[in-house]
Amino acid sequence: MNNNKTKYLLEKLINFNTENFDDKPSGYTLDFLRFIRKYLKESGIKSKIHKYDLNKKYDGKIEKIKNRGILLTEINDSKKPIILLEGHTDTVPIESKNISKAICSVKGNIIKGRGAVDMKGSIVSMILAIQELNKNKNLKYQPVLLLTSDEEANNFAGIKHFLKLQKKHKYNIKFAVCGEPTNFEIKINFYGALYMIIECFGKSGHGANKSENENAIENIVPFLNDLLKYQKEISKIRHPQLGYSVMNIGTIRGGRKVNQVPSSCVIEFAVRTVKKNNIYLNLFNDIVENKKILHKTTQVFSYDPICVSSNNKFVSELKKSVLKSGKKSQFNISKEFSEATLLNKAGLETVMFGPGNSVYSHSSNEKINIKDVLLTKEILVDFLSLSSHSIP
Ligand SMILES: [Zn+2]
């Protein structure tokens, strides 16, 4: 029975198209959130959808994108400390022409479809856990569910909207679980991220009449060479828990036609950092930035790495619950940037823990085993039934 209910719920959630693109209005999740609000209400759990708008730049024009939202279940006792279960409802693009058709397929216990592992399967675990915990009136901590939007695109606008609410209401949150897929590992160490853009300029004109220093692509070459030197230097920076820094030059764009002098050339690169980002920025200034060539450097975002202590009481309790379920409990690191970093940055201690293997995230073969979804529910229920634990 439980199995069928879980399958039904996950299928339903996958079939809401919540794919999110950065370059066009998309990622609409309100119908998804309303469905969950109704579903939870049927078992006596109230929740509220908090709406927000986005200001987006498409083709140089600023557009206001409305009807964005996050869902938060009701906090019914302001004194009782909270444990937050958190996840995002949007997905990366579906990559199928038939998006109006069902996008979920079921074979035995395996559910396939965009968002199955990242992270609607995990959302189902959290919904079922909240439902079950609601029957227990002696909980020491209130479980609160937070579902966000705009994680896969639009610069984490959903979780940022929640953090505004948190600042205003000062919810008494003691710990949070971000449900990204970790395959039963508890991720407590998070890489930082530094994302930067270098643009070089030139003077547009016919290729035959080119003068010196006017070609933006040629002007960017010294930067590109020095970025490789920079990469070599930072790949030596190591942290005992996180390991080594990683850098990727993601894009290079410049020029339109072979007989035209390009007026702009842009390089985008990202560093996964393991120590404070100012170390990386100082090195960047020493190795790459110090040139007389006309250019513009933009720091798109910068977040320092974060480590949650494995001695944190909630972390130890979660570990016990994982072990009780029969799974090996391991701590691990997350190299991907996620909402967990933003929650930690805001002072809310957060670990990552969720069903499914993240190698399937964003892939064309996204899938999850319904048994993992149910087992995660069991672990969360055990973990949140802290009234019986010795935690202060
Ligand atoms: Zn995700």
Short mmCIF file of N, CA and C and ligand atoms in Angstrom, two decimals, residues 88 118-119 151-152 180, ligand 1:
data_model
loop_
_atom_site.label_atom_id
_atom_site.label_comp_id
_atom_site.label_asym_id
_atom_site.label_seq_id
_atom_site.Cartn_x
_atom_site.Cartn_y
_atom_site.Cartn_z
N HIS A 88 14.20 21.71 -3.50
CA HIS A 88 13.74 22.57 -4.60
C HIS A 88 12.84 21.79 -5.55
N ASP A 118 16.57 14.47 -8.88
CA ASP A 118 16.95 15.86 -8.52
C ASP A 118 15.74 16.78 -8.68
N MET A 119 14.84 16.90 -7.66
CA MET A 119 14.86 16.10 -6.47
C MET A 119 13.46 15.83 -5.97
N GLU A 151 16.06 27.01 -8.22
CA GLU A 151 17.38 26.52 -7.78
C GLU A 151 18.22 26.20 -9.01
N GLU A 152 17.57 25.62 -10.02
CA GLU A 152 18.31 25.20 -11.23
C GLU A 152 18.57 26.38 -12.17
N GLU A 180 18.95 17.07 -1.30
CA GLU A 180 19.58 16.68 -2.58
C GLU A 180 20.04 15.22 -2.50
ZN ZN B 1 19.09 19.66 -7.06
#
